[in-house]
Amino acid sequence: MKTVTLPGGEKVPSLGQGTWMMGERRDRRADEIAALRAGVDLGMTLIDTAEMYGDGAAEALIGEALGTLRERLFLVSKAYPQNASRQRLAGACEASLERLGTDRLDLYLLHWRGRVPLGETVEALEALKAAGKIRHWGVSNLDTDDMKELVAASGGACATDQILYNLTRRGPEHDLLPWLAAQGMTAMAYSPVEQGRLLGHRTLAKIATAVGATPAQVALAWTMRHDGVIAIPKAGSVAHVRENRAAADLTLSDADLAALDAAFPRPRDRRPLETL
Ligand code: NAP
């Protein structure tokens, strides 16, 4: 499995597994558990979740599906902005740990910026790190200016910014992705297949046929073409997980990338970071 290096040198897989909308439907549960387990067996050991997802149901599903595989995992969860304070973050983290059935998170993120000052959130995250509850911390949905403010408040200890990035959401290429790379920070691309909406795109399908891959594989390989970018597709079936895993072994040629640039041009001007 291709890897991405976190600040500090630890390597994590370039392709992980998202879990938004998982654990919410009884009739999907067995398939979702099988999908997560198959993904881990295939090396997609980075699992992304959040206290928000299903109000804890996604974390509980991960605990049930992957509890026995804990030592192989790189577990990422996120706190609501209203919980990212000195008073509340430790409690939110403890609740996530309990649902996940573990004693530590590998990475804990601020889900998006709210009213709590970034400096206070950093202080609370650092306290959790010192207590051994989390190993790394980062943020999500922060644009370049917010990231600069964060670095000023934290001295650059942030491991990642989890952002909306895919073929149809190329805004971060203007300044956020280059800025993160210059800081040695990773980017985690969420909704890398645009929640499935990308997959019916005619030109993408044509390019995929030409490279002997599926549209999902091309979209994921494109997202992972940068050294510092981790893609976290959510897949609720073993078949989708297997298909997505193969994307990590797919290298797009310069001609493929040029065809994708023509079909999905990057916005001409800088635009604010989009979110879902
Ligand atoms: P996504 O991964 O772009 O798309 C998921 C959808 O694509 C699901 O409907 C899935 O269907 C389908 N899919 C996946 N692989 C496929 C394949 N090979 N062929 C056909 N369909 C496929 O969207 P996402 O779930 O929004 O984003 C991924 C993860 O990023 C989330 O689960 C979450 O962990 C994280 N996220 C974070 C934020 C944030 O604010 N930080 C926001 C959004 C998402 P099946 O389920 O049927 O396989």
PDB file of C-alpha atoms in Angstrom, residues 7 84-86 89-90 93 107-110 118-138 150-151 153-159 185:
ATOM      1  CA  PRO A   7       4.893  15.369  10.284  1.00  0.00           C
ATOM      2  CA  ALA A  84     -13.601  21.630  21.114  1.00  0.00           C
ATOM      3  CA  SER A  85     -13.153  23.658  24.307  1.00  0.00           C
ATOM      4  CA  ARG A  86     -10.984  23.276  27.399  1.00  0.00           C
ATOM      5  CA  LEU A  89     -13.036  18.133  24.599  1.00  0.00           C
ATOM      6  CA  ALA A  90     -11.802  15.507  27.061  1.00  0.00           C
ATOM      7  CA  CYS A  93     -12.904  12.211  23.307  1.00  0.00           C
ATOM      8  CA  LEU A 107      -5.610  11.141  15.158  1.00  0.00           C
ATOM      9  CA  TYR A 108      -8.254  13.487  16.557  1.00  0.00           C
ATOM     10  CA  LEU A 109      -9.622  16.331  14.441  1.00  0.00           C
ATOM     11  CA  LEU A 110     -11.622  19.491  14.992  1.00  0.00           C
ATOM     12  CA  LEU A 118      -8.352  27.880  17.811  1.00  0.00           C
ATOM     13  CA  GLY A 119      -5.710  28.454  20.496  1.00  0.00           C
ATOM     14  CA  GLU A 120      -8.006  26.994  23.171  1.00  0.00           C
ATOM     15  CA  THR A 121      -8.770  23.943  21.011  1.00  0.00           C
ATOM     16  CA  VAL A 122      -5.060  23.381  20.411  1.00  0.00           C
ATOM     17  CA  GLU A 123      -4.430  23.561  24.162  1.00  0.00           C
ATOM     18  CA  ALA A 124      -7.175  20.962  24.777  1.00  0.00           C
ATOM     19  CA  LEU A 125      -5.827  18.700  22.009  1.00  0.00           C
ATOM     20  CA  GLU A 126      -2.286  18.953  23.381  1.00  0.00           C
ATOM     21  CA  ALA A 127      -3.584  18.041  26.846  1.00  0.00           C
ATOM     22  CA  LEU A 128      -5.200  14.892  25.379  1.00  0.00           C
ATOM     23  CA  LYS A 129      -1.934  14.056  23.649  1.00  0.00           C
ATOM     24  CA  ALA A 130       0.012  14.469  26.891  1.00  0.00           C
ATOM     25  CA  ALA A 131      -2.524  12.191  28.621  1.00  0.00           C
ATOM     26  CA  GLY A 132      -2.019   9.475  25.971  1.00  0.00           C
ATOM     27  CA  LYS A 133      -5.630   9.665  24.760  1.00  0.00           C
ATOM     28  CA  ILE A 134      -4.641  10.748  21.255  1.00  0.00           C
ATOM     29  CA  ARG A 135      -1.393  10.285  19.324  1.00  0.00           C
ATOM     30  CA  HIS A 136      -1.759  13.113  16.773  1.00  0.00           C
ATOM     31  CA  TRP A 137      -4.199  15.920  16.196  1.00  0.00           C
ATOM     32  CA  GLY A 138      -5.428  17.894  13.218  1.00  0.00           C
ATOM     33  CA  LEU A 150      -3.741  27.713  13.657  1.00  0.00           C
ATOM     34  CA  VAL A 151      -0.015  27.432  13.040  1.00  0.00           C
ATOM     35  CA  ALA A 153      -1.382  29.339  17.786  1.00  0.00           C
ATOM     36  CA  SER A 154       0.200  25.887  17.799  1.00  0.00           C
ATOM     37  CA  GLY A 155       3.691  26.132  16.386  1.00  0.00           C
ATOM     38  CA  GLY A 156       2.826  23.744  13.562  1.00  0.00           C
ATOM     39  CA  ALA A 157       2.006  20.536  15.438  1.00  0.00           C
ATOM     40  CA  CYS A 158      -1.082  19.910  13.286  1.00  0.00           C
ATOM     41  CA  ALA A 159      -0.847  16.636  11.333  1.00  0.00           C
ATOM     42  CA  MET A 185       1.349  18.694   6.706  1.00  0.00           C
TER      43      MET A 185
END
